[in-house]
Amino acid sequence: MQHRIASMFSGIGGICLGFKQAGFEIVWANDIDSAACMTYRHNFGNHYLVEGDIRDIDATSLPDFEVLTAGFPCQPFSIAGKQKGFKDKRGNLFFEITRIVDVKRPPVIFLENVANLIEHDEGKTFLVIYNSLAQFGYTVYYKVMAANNYGNLPQIRKRIYIVALRDEEKIYHHPDPIPLKVSSDQIINRHIRKDSLYYYNGLPLYDYLKNNMWDKDAIYRITDHEVRRTKNAMCPTLTANMGTYPDRVPVVWDDYGIRKLTIRECLDFQGFPKNFEFPKEISLDDAYKQLGNTVCVPAIRRIADNIHSVLS
């Protein structure tokens, strides 16, 4: 029997992809963002994707499945945001997960969010999440994992991964760390000219960047106060605000000037396969936003492998 997943807040399908690579069948997925749904359909098809507000979806309408996955909105808990938590209407969307769980009671729940979730509001937010799952009889396992230590990706990206099992006789183990074998230079080719839309050459910010980006082999992030070089040639965390503020896309020197990371490079830093692409209708800003909102696919795949072993 092929184990089935239902995916809440599916975005462009990073979590779905990791589980699919591990042998799971996707039977239902949902997201409210029309542009993200367009990208999802382009890469996965449309027969099980439900576009719309999860609050309007009847839990009994979902097909049967073994794993409920959810990369629920992280902005209310991120250190990059205002950290309103459950006071933010997006934070309250977590309780849509428990609404579905209350009806469907899947054997496994998988959740992904920002690492700061565990410390938000002095730990009270995470305690609510933990207890919300435990009240339904789930044993909860959680771990903060970095993309470079668990996904073999040279990106600075820590996330908390939560796995909850309904069968108390089964035990889940998060993956162990693995050596980082992929370097940024394997993703960024500085000798090939990219599309002109990625370059700062001739723009007002160019002179400022030129005077502050002294290491031409590094990757930089523009902040409110400085241009910051990341250590060990790692890619800075790709964030959703790359789509709102174009200067938040990491920048590099190449043989032709100073430019942003391309969409393909960002996909590679998130571990998406070469055949994953954005449809032509998606704007550059939307693509960057979606890339910041998605997940480190290889880390998801490793977790999905371990969940598959538990279910089997």
PDB file of C-alpha atoms in Angstrom:
ATOM      1  CA  MET A   1       0.000   0.000   0.000  1.00  0.00           C
ATOM      2  CA  GLN A   2       1.298   3.455  -0.910  1.00  0.00           C
ATOM      3  CA  HIS A   3       0.975   5.809   2.043  1.00  0.00           C
ATOM      4  CA  ARG A   4      -1.016   8.951   1.390  1.00  0.00           C
ATOM      5  CA  ILE A   5      -0.524  12.560   2.448  1.00  0.00           C
ATOM      6  CA  ALA A   6      -2.822  15.564   2.677  1.00  0.00           C
ATOM      7  CA  SER A   7      -1.029  18.903   2.572  1.00  0.00           C
ATOM      8  CA  MET A   8      -2.265  22.089   4.235  1.00  0.00           C
ATOM      9  CA  PHE A   9      -0.689  25.448   3.316  1.00  0.00           C
ATOM     10  CA  SER A  10       1.020  23.607   0.483  1.00  0.00           C
ATOM     11  CA  GLY A  11       2.532  26.675  -1.210  1.00  0.00           C
ATOM     12  CA  ILE A  12       4.512  25.663  -4.290  1.00  0.00           C
ATOM     13  CA  GLY A  13       4.747  22.088  -3.036  1.00  0.00           C
ATOM     14  CA  GLY A  14       8.133  21.777  -1.332  1.00  0.00           C
ATOM     15  CA  ILE A  15       6.804  19.520   1.415  1.00  0.00           C
ATOM     16  CA  CYS A  16       4.704  17.549  -1.067  1.00  0.00           C
ATOM     17  CA  LEU A  17       7.774  17.058  -3.233  1.00  0.00           C
ATOM     18  CA  GLY A  18       9.897  15.729  -0.374  1.00  0.00           C
ATOM     19  CA  PHE A  19       7.190  13.225   0.582  1.00  0.00           C
ATOM     20  CA  LYS A  20       6.609  12.266  -3.039  1.00  0.00           C
ATOM     21  CA  GLN A  21      10.321  11.545  -3.416  1.00  0.00           C
ATOM     22  CA  ALA A  22      10.030   9.282  -0.366  1.00  0.00           C
ATOM     23  CA  GLY A  23       7.274   7.240  -2.023  1.00  0.00           C
ATOM     24  CA  PHE A  24       4.123   8.881  -0.666  1.00  0.00           C
ATOM     25  CA  GLU A  25       1.026   9.607  -2.750  1.00  0.00           C
ATOM     26  CA  ILE A  26      -0.419  13.116  -2.545  1.00  0.00           C
ATOM     27  CA  VAL A  27      -4.218  12.841  -2.366  1.00  0.00           C
ATOM     28  CA  TRP A  28      -5.169  16.381  -1.299  1.00  0.00           C
ATOM     29  CA  ALA A  29      -3.483  19.773  -1.058  1.00  0.00           C
ATOM     30  CA  ASN A  30      -4.676  23.277  -0.272  1.00  0.00           C
ATOM     31  CA  ASP A  31      -3.411  26.845  -0.425  1.00  0.00           C
ATOM     32  CA  ILE A  32      -5.071  30.243  -0.582  1.00  0.00           C
ATOM     33  CA  ASP A  33      -2.385  32.020  -2.612  1.00  0.00           C
ATOM     34  CA  SER A  34      -3.421  31.958  -6.271  1.00  0.00           C
ATOM     35  CA  ALA A  35       0.111  32.552  -7.591  1.00  0.00           C
ATOM     36  CA  ALA A  36       1.519  29.735  -5.437  1.00  0.00           C
ATOM     37  CA  CYS A  37      -1.299  27.468  -6.652  1.00  0.00           C
ATOM     38  CA  MET A  38      -0.379  28.330 -10.233  1.00  0.00           C
ATOM     39  CA  THR A  39       3.200  27.186  -9.605  1.00  0.00           C
ATOM     40  CA  TYR A  40       1.942  24.063  -7.807  1.00  0.00           C
ATOM     41  CA  ARG A  41      -0.313  23.076 -10.700  1.00  0.00           C
ATOM     42  CA  HIS A  42       2.487  23.670 -13.188  1.00  0.00           C
ATOM     43  CA  ASN A  43       4.669  21.098 -11.415  1.00  0.00           C
ATOM     44  CA  PHE A  44       2.204  18.642  -9.846  1.00  0.00           C
ATOM     45  CA  GLY A  45      -1.013  18.891 -11.818  1.00  0.00           C
ATOM     46  CA  ASN A  46      -4.410  19.989 -10.579  1.00  0.00           C
ATOM     47  CA  HIS A  47      -6.543  16.966  -9.789  1.00  0.00           C
ATOM     48  CA  TYR A  48      -6.135  17.108  -5.989  1.00  0.00           C
ATOM     49  CA  LEU A  49      -5.250  20.773  -5.339  1.00  0.00           C
ATOM     50  CA  VAL A  50      -8.002  22.819  -3.679  1.00  0.00           C
ATOM     51  CA  GLU A  51      -7.402  26.555  -3.994  1.00  0.00           C
ATOM     52  CA  GLY A  52      -9.086  28.635  -1.313  1.00  0.00           C
ATOM     53  CA  ASP A  53      -9.287  29.594   2.347  1.00  0.00           C
ATOM     54  CA  ILE A  54      -8.776  26.577   4.604  1.00  0.00           C
ATOM     55  CA  ARG A  55     -11.336  28.049   7.006  1.00  0.00           C
ATOM     56  CA  ASP A  56     -14.012  27.491   4.362  1.00  0.00           C
ATOM     57  CA  ILE A  57     -13.166  23.819   3.810  1.00  0.00           C
ATOM     58  CA  ASP A  58     -15.247  21.095   5.460  1.00  0.00           C
ATOM     59  CA  ALA A  59     -12.882  18.655   7.159  1.00  0.00           C
ATOM     60  CA  THR A  60     -15.160  15.736   6.272  1.00  0.00           C
ATOM     61  CA  SER A  61     -14.628  16.480   2.583  1.00  0.00           C
ATOM     62  CA  LEU A  62     -10.968  15.445   2.739  1.00  0.00           C
ATOM     63  CA  PRO A  63     -10.105  11.958   1.436  1.00  0.00           C
ATOM     64  CA  ASP A  64      -8.511   9.411   3.734  1.00  0.00           C
ATOM     65  CA  PHE A  65      -4.767   9.757   4.321  1.00  0.00           C
ATOM     66  CA  GLU A  66      -2.012   8.570   6.637  1.00  0.00           C
ATOM     67  CA  VAL A  67      -0.017  11.801   7.041  1.00  0.00           C
ATOM     68  CA  LEU A  68      -1.234  15.366   7.427  1.00  0.00           C
ATOM     69  CA  THR A  69       1.494  17.858   6.494  1.00  0.00           C
ATOM     70  CA  ALA A  70       1.467  21.594   7.078  1.00  0.00           C
ATOM     71  CA  GLY A  71       4.041  24.308   6.633  1.00  0.00           C
ATOM     72  CA  PHE A  72       1.722  26.680   8.442  1.00  0.00           C
ATOM     73  CA  PRO A  73       2.284  30.469   8.142  1.00  0.00           C
ATOM     74  CA  CYS A  74       5.537  31.353   9.864  1.00  0.00           C
ATOM     75  CA  GLN A  75       5.523  35.158   9.681  1.00  0.00           C
ATOM     76  CA  PRO A  76       3.746  35.593  13.061  1.00  0.00           C
ATOM     77  CA  PHE A  77       6.592  33.722  14.789  1.00  0.00           C
ATOM     78  CA  SER A  78       9.632  34.802  12.759  1.00  0.00           C
ATOM     79  CA  ILE A  79      12.328  37.025  14.262  1.00  0.00           C
ATOM     80  CA  ALA A  80      12.171  38.918  10.953  1.00  0.00           C
ATOM     81  CA  GLY A  81       8.564  39.920  11.637  1.00  0.00           C
ATOM     82  CA  LYS A  82       6.558  41.542  14.426  1.00  0.00           C
ATOM     83  CA  GLN A  83       6.221  38.242  16.327  1.00  0.00           C
ATOM     84  CA  LYS A  84       2.549  38.713  17.143  1.00  0.00           C
ATOM     85  CA  GLY A  85       2.080  34.951  17.228  1.00  0.00           C
ATOM     86  CA  PHE A  86      -1.500  33.875  17.827  1.00  0.00           C
ATOM     87  CA  LYS A  87      -2.546  37.551  17.956  1.00  0.00           C
ATOM     88  CA  ASP A  88      -1.815  37.614  14.225  1.00  0.00           C
ATOM     89  CA  LYS A  89      -4.696  36.136  12.198  1.00  0.00           C
ATOM     90  CA  ARG A  90      -2.123  34.070  10.274  1.00  0.00           C
ATOM     91  CA  GLY A  91      -0.887  32.579  13.558  1.00  0.00           C
ATOM     92  CA  ASN A  92      -4.410  31.483  14.388  1.00  0.00           C
ATOM     93  CA  LEU A  93      -4.432  29.396  11.219  1.00  0.00           C
ATOM     94  CA  PHE A  94      -2.561  26.764  13.238  1.00  0.00           C
ATOM     95  CA  PHE A  95      -5.893  25.880  14.835  1.00  0.00           C
ATOM     96  CA  GLU A  96      -7.219  24.942  11.410  1.00  0.00           C
ATOM     97  CA  ILE A  97      -4.733  22.066  11.614  1.00  0.00           C
ATOM     98  CA  THR A  98      -6.245  20.849  14.866  1.00  0.00           C
ATOM     99  CA  ARG A  99      -9.722  21.234  13.351  1.00  0.00           C
ATOM    100  CA  ILE A 100      -8.756  18.846  10.560  1.00  0.00           C
ATOM    101  CA  VAL A 101      -6.981  16.516  13.008  1.00  0.00           C
ATOM    102  CA  ASP A 102     -10.046  16.377  15.254  1.00  0.00           C
ATOM    103  CA  VAL A 103     -12.111  14.997  12.362  1.00  0.00           C
ATOM    104  CA  LYS A 104      -9.589  12.877  10.428  1.00  0.00           C
ATOM    105  CA  ARG A 105      -7.226  11.634  13.205  1.00  0.00           C
ATOM    106  CA  PRO A 106      -4.381  10.673  10.829  1.00  0.00           C
ATOM    107  CA  PRO A 107      -1.678   8.299  12.109  1.00  0.00           C
ATOM    108  CA  VAL A 108       1.000  10.959  11.553  1.00  0.00           C
ATOM    109  CA  ILE A 109       1.149  14.757  11.565  1.00  0.00           C
ATOM    110  CA  PHE A 110       4.128  16.645  10.131  1.00  0.00           C
ATOM    111  CA  LEU A 111       4.610  20.368  10.708  1.00  0.00           C
ATOM    112  CA  GLU A 112       7.337  22.811   9.651  1.00  0.00           C
ATOM    113  CA  ASN A 113       7.972  26.346  10.839  1.00  0.00           C
ATOM    114  CA  VAL A 114      10.676  28.877  11.727  1.00  0.00           C
ATOM    115  CA  ALA A 115      13.161  27.922  14.430  1.00  0.00           C
ATOM    116  CA  ASN A 116      12.015  30.873  16.542  1.00  0.00           C
ATOM    117  CA  LEU A 117       8.668  29.134  17.059  1.00  0.00           C
ATOM    118  CA  ILE A 118      10.169  27.183  19.948  1.00  0.00           C
ATOM    119  CA  GLU A 119      11.219  30.378  21.775  1.00  0.00           C
ATOM    120  CA  HIS A 120       8.367  32.670  20.782  1.00  0.00           C
ATOM    121  CA  ASP A 121       6.610  34.314  23.756  1.00  0.00           C
ATOM    122  CA  GLU A 122       9.022  32.615  26.171  1.00  0.00           C
ATOM    123  CA  GLY A 123       8.030  29.186  24.893  1.00  0.00           C
ATOM    124  CA  LYS A 124       4.298  29.634  25.507  1.00  0.00           C
ATOM    125  CA  THR A 125       3.408  29.503  21.801  1.00  0.00           C
ATOM    126  CA  PHE A 126       5.154  26.189  21.269  1.00  0.00           C
ATOM    127  CA  LEU A 127       3.574  24.781  24.428  1.00  0.00           C
ATOM    128  CA  VAL A 128       0.133  25.573  23.006  1.00  0.00           C
ATOM    129  CA  ILE A 129       1.029  23.772  19.779  1.00  0.00           C
ATOM    130  CA  TYR A 130       2.520  20.801  21.627  1.00  0.00           C
ATOM    131  CA  ASN A 131      -0.504  20.461  23.946  1.00  0.00           C
ATOM    132  CA  SER A 132      -2.941  20.933  21.061  1.00  0.00           C
ATOM    133  CA  LEU A 133      -1.526  17.795  19.436  1.00  0.00           C
ATOM    134  CA  ALA A 134      -1.078  15.873  22.683  1.00  0.00           C
ATOM    135  CA  GLN A 135      -4.743  16.383  23.627  1.00  0.00           C
ATOM    136  CA  PHE A 136      -5.694  14.163  20.674  1.00  0.00           C
ATOM    137  CA  GLY A 137      -3.404  11.402  21.934  1.00  0.00           C
ATOM    138  CA  TYR A 138      -0.360  12.135  19.775  1.00  0.00           C
ATOM    139  CA  THR A 139       3.234  11.657  20.867  1.00  0.00           C
ATOM    140  CA  VAL A 140       5.132  14.741  19.695  1.00  0.00           C
ATOM    141  CA  TYR A 141       8.728  14.755  18.431  1.00  0.00           C
ATOM    142  CA  TYR A 142      10.438  17.998  17.438  1.00  0.00           C
ATOM    143  CA  LYS A 143      13.865  19.187  16.376  1.00  0.00           C
ATOM    144  CA  VAL A 144      15.451  22.359  15.009  1.00  0.00           C
ATOM    145  CA  MET A 145      17.460  21.401  11.941  1.00  0.00           C
ATOM    146  CA  ALA A 146      19.681  23.483   9.654  1.00  0.00           C
ATOM    147  CA  ALA A 147      19.718  23.020   5.878  1.00  0.00           C
ATOM    148  CA  ASN A 148      23.513  22.715   5.805  1.00  0.00           C
ATOM    149  CA  ASN A 149      23.563  20.008   8.492  1.00  0.00           C
ATOM    150  CA  TYR A 150      20.530  17.966   7.470  1.00  0.00           C
ATOM    151  CA  GLY A 151      19.820  18.799   3.819  1.00  0.00           C
ATOM    152  CA  ASN A 152      23.303  18.984   2.287  1.00  0.00           C
ATOM    153  CA  LEU A 153      22.542  22.532   1.122  1.00  0.00           C
ATOM    154  CA  PRO A 154      24.854  25.523   1.649  1.00  0.00           C
ATOM    155  CA  GLN A 155      22.087  27.812   2.900  1.00  0.00           C
ATOM    156  CA  ILE A 156      21.793  29.321   6.386  1.00  0.00           C
ATOM    157  CA  ARG A 157      18.306  28.062   7.139  1.00  0.00           C
ATOM    158  CA  LYS A 158      17.151  26.688  10.487  1.00  0.00           C
ATOM    159  CA  ARG A 159      13.637  25.353  10.841  1.00  0.00           C
ATOM    160  CA  ILE A 160      11.713  23.398  13.452  1.00  0.00           C
ATOM    161  CA  TYR A 161      10.290  20.084  12.263  1.00  0.00           C
ATOM    162  CA  ILE A 162       7.495  18.502  14.292  1.00  0.00           C
ATOM    163  CA  VAL A 163       6.331  14.914  13.876  1.00  0.00           C
ATOM    164  CA  ALA A 164       3.385  13.600  15.893  1.00  0.00           C
ATOM    165  CA  LEU A 165       2.406   9.912  16.043  1.00  0.00           C
ATOM    166  CA  ARG A 166      -0.998   8.636  17.108  1.00  0.00           C
ATOM    167  CA  ASP A 167       0.194   5.071  17.786  1.00  0.00           C
ATOM    168  CA  GLU A 168       2.038   5.246  21.103  1.00  0.00           C
ATOM    169  CA  GLU A 169       3.738   1.917  20.425  1.00  0.00           C
ATOM    170  CA  LYS A 170       5.622   3.355  17.460  1.00  0.00           C
ATOM    171  CA  ILE A 171       8.693   5.550  17.818  1.00  0.00           C
ATOM    172  CA  TYR A 172       9.942   8.192  15.422  1.00  0.00           C
ATOM    173  CA  HIS A 173      13.556   9.355  15.094  1.00  0.00           C
ATOM    174  CA  HIS A 174      14.579  12.565  13.365  1.00  0.00           C
ATOM    175  CA  PRO A 175      17.430  12.212  10.833  1.00  0.00           C
ATOM    176  CA  ASP A 176      21.029  12.492  12.013  1.00  0.00           C
ATOM    177  CA  PRO A 177      23.296  15.280  10.729  1.00  0.00           C
ATOM    178  CA  ILE A 178      25.153  14.626   7.488  1.00  0.00           C
ATOM    179  CA  PRO A 179      28.308  16.233   6.050  1.00  0.00           C
ATOM    180  CA  LEU A 180      27.852  19.233   3.773  1.00  0.00           C
ATOM    181  CA  LYS A 181      29.216  18.194   0.385  1.00  0.00           C
ATOM    182  CA  VAL A 182      27.544  20.773  -1.870  1.00  0.00           C
ATOM    183  CA  SER A 183      29.256  24.166  -2.081  1.00  0.00           C
ATOM    184  CA  SER A 184      27.797  27.484  -3.188  1.00  0.00           C
ATOM    185  CA  ASP A 185      30.177  27.452  -6.156  1.00  0.00           C
ATOM    186  CA  GLN A 186      28.400  24.333  -7.423  1.00  0.00           C
ATOM    187  CA  ILE A 187      25.166  26.351  -7.530  1.00  0.00           C
ATOM    188  CA  ILE A 188      26.437  29.787  -8.582  1.00  0.00           C
ATOM    189  CA  ASN A 189      28.269  29.988 -11.901  1.00  0.00           C
ATOM    190  CA  ARG A 190      30.003  33.366 -11.909  1.00  0.00           C
ATOM    191  CA  HIS A 191      31.296  32.950 -15.457  1.00  0.00           C
ATOM    192  CA  ILE A 192      27.973  32.936 -17.297  1.00  0.00           C
ATOM    193  CA  ARG A 193      26.093  36.172 -17.919  1.00  0.00           C
ATOM    194  CA  LYS A 194      22.555  36.089 -16.513  1.00  0.00           C
ATOM    195  CA  ASP A 195      19.518  38.026 -17.655  1.00  0.00           C
ATOM    196  CA  SER A 196      20.057  41.778 -17.284  1.00  0.00           C
ATOM    197  CA  LEU A 197      17.104  42.055 -14.878  1.00  0.00           C
ATOM    198  CA  TYR A 198      19.246  40.468 -12.142  1.00  0.00           C
ATOM    199  CA  TYR A 199      22.093  43.025 -12.303  1.00  0.00           C
ATOM    200  CA  TYR A 200      22.560  46.196 -10.260  1.00  0.00           C
ATOM    201  CA  ASN A 201      24.938  47.606 -12.884  1.00  0.00           C
ATOM    202  CA  GLY A 202      23.965  51.188 -13.655  1.00  0.00           C
ATOM    203  CA  LEU A 203      21.404  51.378 -10.842  1.00  0.00           C
ATOM    204  CA  PRO A 204      21.679  53.819  -7.891  1.00  0.00           C
ATOM    205  CA  LEU A 205      22.609  51.048  -5.443  1.00  0.00           C
ATOM    206  CA  TYR A 206      25.531  49.804  -7.548  1.00  0.00           C
ATOM    207  CA  ASP A 207      28.247  52.148  -6.235  1.00  0.00           C
ATOM    208  CA  TYR A 208      27.262  51.429  -2.643  1.00  0.00           C
ATOM    209  CA  LEU A 209      27.436  47.684  -3.239  1.00  0.00           C
ATOM    210  CA  LYS A 210      30.708  47.943  -5.158  1.00  0.00           C
ATOM    211  CA  ASN A 211      32.329  49.804  -2.249  1.00  0.00           C
ATOM    212  CA  ASN A 212      31.108  47.348   0.377  1.00  0.00           C
ATOM    213  CA  MET A 213      31.318  43.943  -1.322  1.00  0.00           C
ATOM    214  CA  TRP A 214      35.068  43.409  -0.984  1.00  0.00           C
ATOM    215  CA  ASP A 215      35.068  39.600  -1.223  1.00  0.00           C
ATOM    216  CA  LYS A 216      34.156  38.610  -4.767  1.00  0.00           C
ATOM    217  CA  ASP A 217      33.814  34.929  -3.830  1.00  0.00           C
ATOM    218  CA  ALA A 218      31.226  35.544  -1.103  1.00  0.00           C
ATOM    219  CA  ILE A 219      27.446  35.919  -0.984  1.00  0.00           C
ATOM    220  CA  TYR A 220      26.054  39.086   0.564  1.00  0.00           C
ATOM    221  CA  ARG A 221      22.793  40.183   2.119  1.00  0.00           C
ATOM    222  CA  ILE A 222      21.594  43.786   2.052  1.00  0.00           C
ATOM    223  CA  THR A 223      20.105  44.794   5.425  1.00  0.00           C
ATOM    224  CA  ASP A 224      18.619  48.052   6.680  1.00  0.00           C
ATOM    225  CA  HIS A 225      22.032  49.135   7.914  1.00  0.00           C
ATOM    226  CA  GLU A 226      24.748  47.378   5.902  1.00  0.00           C
ATOM    227  CA  VAL A 227      25.770  44.924   3.227  1.00  0.00           C
ATOM    228  CA  ARG A 228      26.593  41.776   5.193  1.00  0.00           C
ATOM    229  CA  ARG A 229      28.900  39.027   4.007  1.00  0.00           C
ATOM    230  CA  THR A 230      27.889  35.509   5.017  1.00  0.00           C
ATOM    231  CA  LYS A 231      30.461  33.165   6.487  1.00  0.00           C
ATOM    232  CA  ASN A 232      31.927  30.187   4.644  1.00  0.00           C
ATOM    233  CA  ALA A 233      30.390  31.325   1.331  1.00  0.00           C
ATOM    234  CA  MET A 234      26.984  30.196   2.578  1.00  0.00           C
ATOM    235  CA  CYS A 235      23.768  31.514   1.097  1.00  0.00           C
ATOM    236  CA  PRO A 236      21.800  33.718   3.525  1.00  0.00           C
ATOM    237  CA  THR A 237      18.339  32.529   4.510  1.00  0.00           C
ATOM    238  CA  LEU A 238      15.976  32.963   1.580  1.00  0.00           C
ATOM    239  CA  THR A 239      13.002  34.923   2.914  1.00  0.00           C
ATOM    240  CA  ALA A 240       9.509  35.697   1.663  1.00  0.00           C
ATOM    241  CA  ASN A 241      10.190  39.450   1.753  1.00  0.00           C
ATOM    242  CA  MET A 242      12.481  38.969  -1.261  1.00  0.00           C
ATOM    243  CA  GLY A 243       9.266  39.371  -3.247  1.00  0.00           C
ATOM    244  CA  THR A 244       8.245  42.608  -1.516  1.00  0.00           C
ATOM    245  CA  TYR A 245      11.653  44.254  -1.229  1.00  0.00           C
ATOM    246  CA  PRO A 246      13.818  43.334  -4.252  1.00  0.00           C
ATOM    247  CA  ASP A 247      17.021  44.388  -2.455  1.00  0.00           C
ATOM    248  CA  ARG A 248      16.468  41.572   0.050  1.00  0.00           C
ATOM    249  CA  VAL A 249      17.505  38.973  -2.527  1.00  0.00           C
ATOM    250  CA  PRO A 250      21.105  37.834  -1.746  1.00  0.00           C
ATOM    251  CA  VAL A 251      23.722  39.389  -4.037  1.00  0.00           C
ATOM    252  CA  VAL A 252      26.997  38.223  -5.583  1.00  0.00           C
ATOM    253  CA  TRP A 253      29.798  39.409  -7.835  1.00  0.00           C
ATOM    254  CA  ASP A 254      30.189  37.611 -11.116  1.00  0.00           C
ATOM    255  CA  ASP A 255      32.349  38.268 -14.187  1.00  0.00           C
ATOM    256  CA  TYR A 256      29.781  40.758 -15.460  1.00  0.00           C
ATOM    257  CA  GLY A 257      28.997  42.811 -12.358  1.00  0.00           C
ATOM    258  CA  ILE A 258      26.946  42.663  -9.168  1.00  0.00           C
ATOM    259  CA  ARG A 259      23.650  40.808  -9.288  1.00  0.00           C
ATOM    260  CA  LYS A 260      20.934  39.090  -7.321  1.00  0.00           C
ATOM    261  CA  LEU A 261      20.735  35.332  -7.074  1.00  0.00           C
ATOM    262  CA  THR A 262      18.645  34.085  -9.973  1.00  0.00           C
ATOM    263  CA  ILE A 263      15.386  32.190  -9.570  1.00  0.00           C
ATOM    264  CA  ARG A 264      17.123  28.963 -10.639  1.00  0.00           C
ATOM    265  CA  GLU A 265      19.915  29.489  -8.110  1.00  0.00           C
ATOM    266  CA  CYS A 266      17.358  30.035  -5.346  1.00  0.00           C
ATOM    267  CA  LEU A 267      15.574  26.835  -6.362  1.00  0.00           C
ATOM    268  CA  ASP A 268      18.909  25.019  -6.165  1.00  0.00           C
ATOM    269  CA  PHE A 269      19.655  26.458  -2.719  1.00  0.00           C
ATOM    270  CA  GLN A 270      16.296  25.019  -1.601  1.00  0.00           C
ATOM    271  CA  GLY A 271      17.096  21.639  -3.152  1.00  0.00           C
ATOM    272  CA  PHE A 272      14.474  21.557  -5.895  1.00  0.00           C
ATOM    273  CA  PRO A 273      15.198  19.300  -8.894  1.00  0.00           C
ATOM    274  CA  LYS A 274      16.122  20.793 -12.253  1.00  0.00           C
ATOM    275  CA  ASN A 275      12.744  19.932 -13.757  1.00  0.00           C
ATOM    276  CA  PHE A 276      10.913  22.113 -11.207  1.00  0.00           C
ATOM    277  CA  GLU A 277      10.143  25.506 -12.709  1.00  0.00           C
ATOM    278  CA  PHE A 278       7.911  28.526 -12.428  1.00  0.00           C
ATOM    279  CA  PRO A 279       5.241  29.067 -15.084  1.00  0.00           C
ATOM    280  CA  LYS A 280       5.770  32.044 -17.378  1.00  0.00           C
ATOM    281  CA  GLU A 281       2.742  33.794 -15.896  1.00  0.00           C
ATOM    282  CA  ILE A 282       4.445  34.122 -12.495  1.00  0.00           C
ATOM    283  CA  SER A 283       6.105  37.496 -11.895  1.00  0.00           C
ATOM    284  CA  LEU A 284       9.677  37.722 -10.645  1.00  0.00           C
ATOM    285  CA  ASP A 285       8.468  39.174  -7.333  1.00  0.00           C
ATOM    286  CA  ASP A 286       5.981  36.345  -6.829  1.00  0.00           C
ATOM    287  CA  ALA A 287       8.638  33.754  -7.636  1.00  0.00           C
ATOM    288  CA  TYR A 288      11.023  35.197  -5.043  1.00  0.00           C
ATOM    289  CA  LYS A 289       8.221  35.332  -2.455  1.00  0.00           C
ATOM    290  CA  GLN A 290       7.323  31.711  -3.112  1.00  0.00           C
ATOM    291  CA  LEU A 291      10.975  30.662  -2.849  1.00  0.00           C
ATOM    292  CA  GLY A 292      11.297  32.308   0.545  1.00  0.00           C
ATOM    293  CA  ASN A 293       8.088  30.668   1.760  1.00  0.00           C
ATOM    294  CA  THR A 294       9.035  27.150   0.707  1.00  0.00           C
ATOM    295  CA  VAL A 295      11.215  24.510   2.364  1.00  0.00           C
ATOM    296  CA  CYS A 296      14.540  22.710   2.105  1.00  0.00           C
ATOM    297  CA  VAL A 297      13.338  19.750   0.046  1.00  0.00           C
ATOM    298  CA  PRO A 298      16.176  17.286   0.859  1.00  0.00           C
ATOM    299  CA  ALA A 299      15.589  17.751   4.609  1.00  0.00           C
ATOM    300  CA  ILE A 300      11.874  17.066   4.087  1.00  0.00           C
ATOM    301  CA  ARG A 301      12.746  13.983   2.050  1.00  0.00           C
ATOM    302  CA  ARG A 302      14.906  12.591   4.874  1.00  0.00           C
ATOM    303  CA  ILE A 303      12.147  13.160   7.439  1.00  0.00           C
ATOM    304  CA  ALA A 304       9.590  11.622   5.076  1.00  0.00           C
ATOM    305  CA  ASP A 305      11.821   8.565   4.676  1.00  0.00           C
ATOM    306  CA  ASN A 306      11.830   8.087   8.450  1.00  0.00           C
ATOM    307  CA  ILE A 307       8.045   8.561   8.643  1.00  0.00           C
ATOM    308  CA  HIS A 308       7.648   6.007   5.868  1.00  0.00           C
ATOM    309  CA  SER A 309       9.688   3.528   7.901  1.00  0.00           C
ATOM    310  CA  VAL A 310       7.450   4.115  10.944  1.00  0.00           C
ATOM    311  CA  LEU A 311       4.280   3.524   8.936  1.00  0.00           C
ATOM    312  CA  SER A 312       5.711   0.427   7.271  1.00  0.00           C
TER     313      SER A 312
END
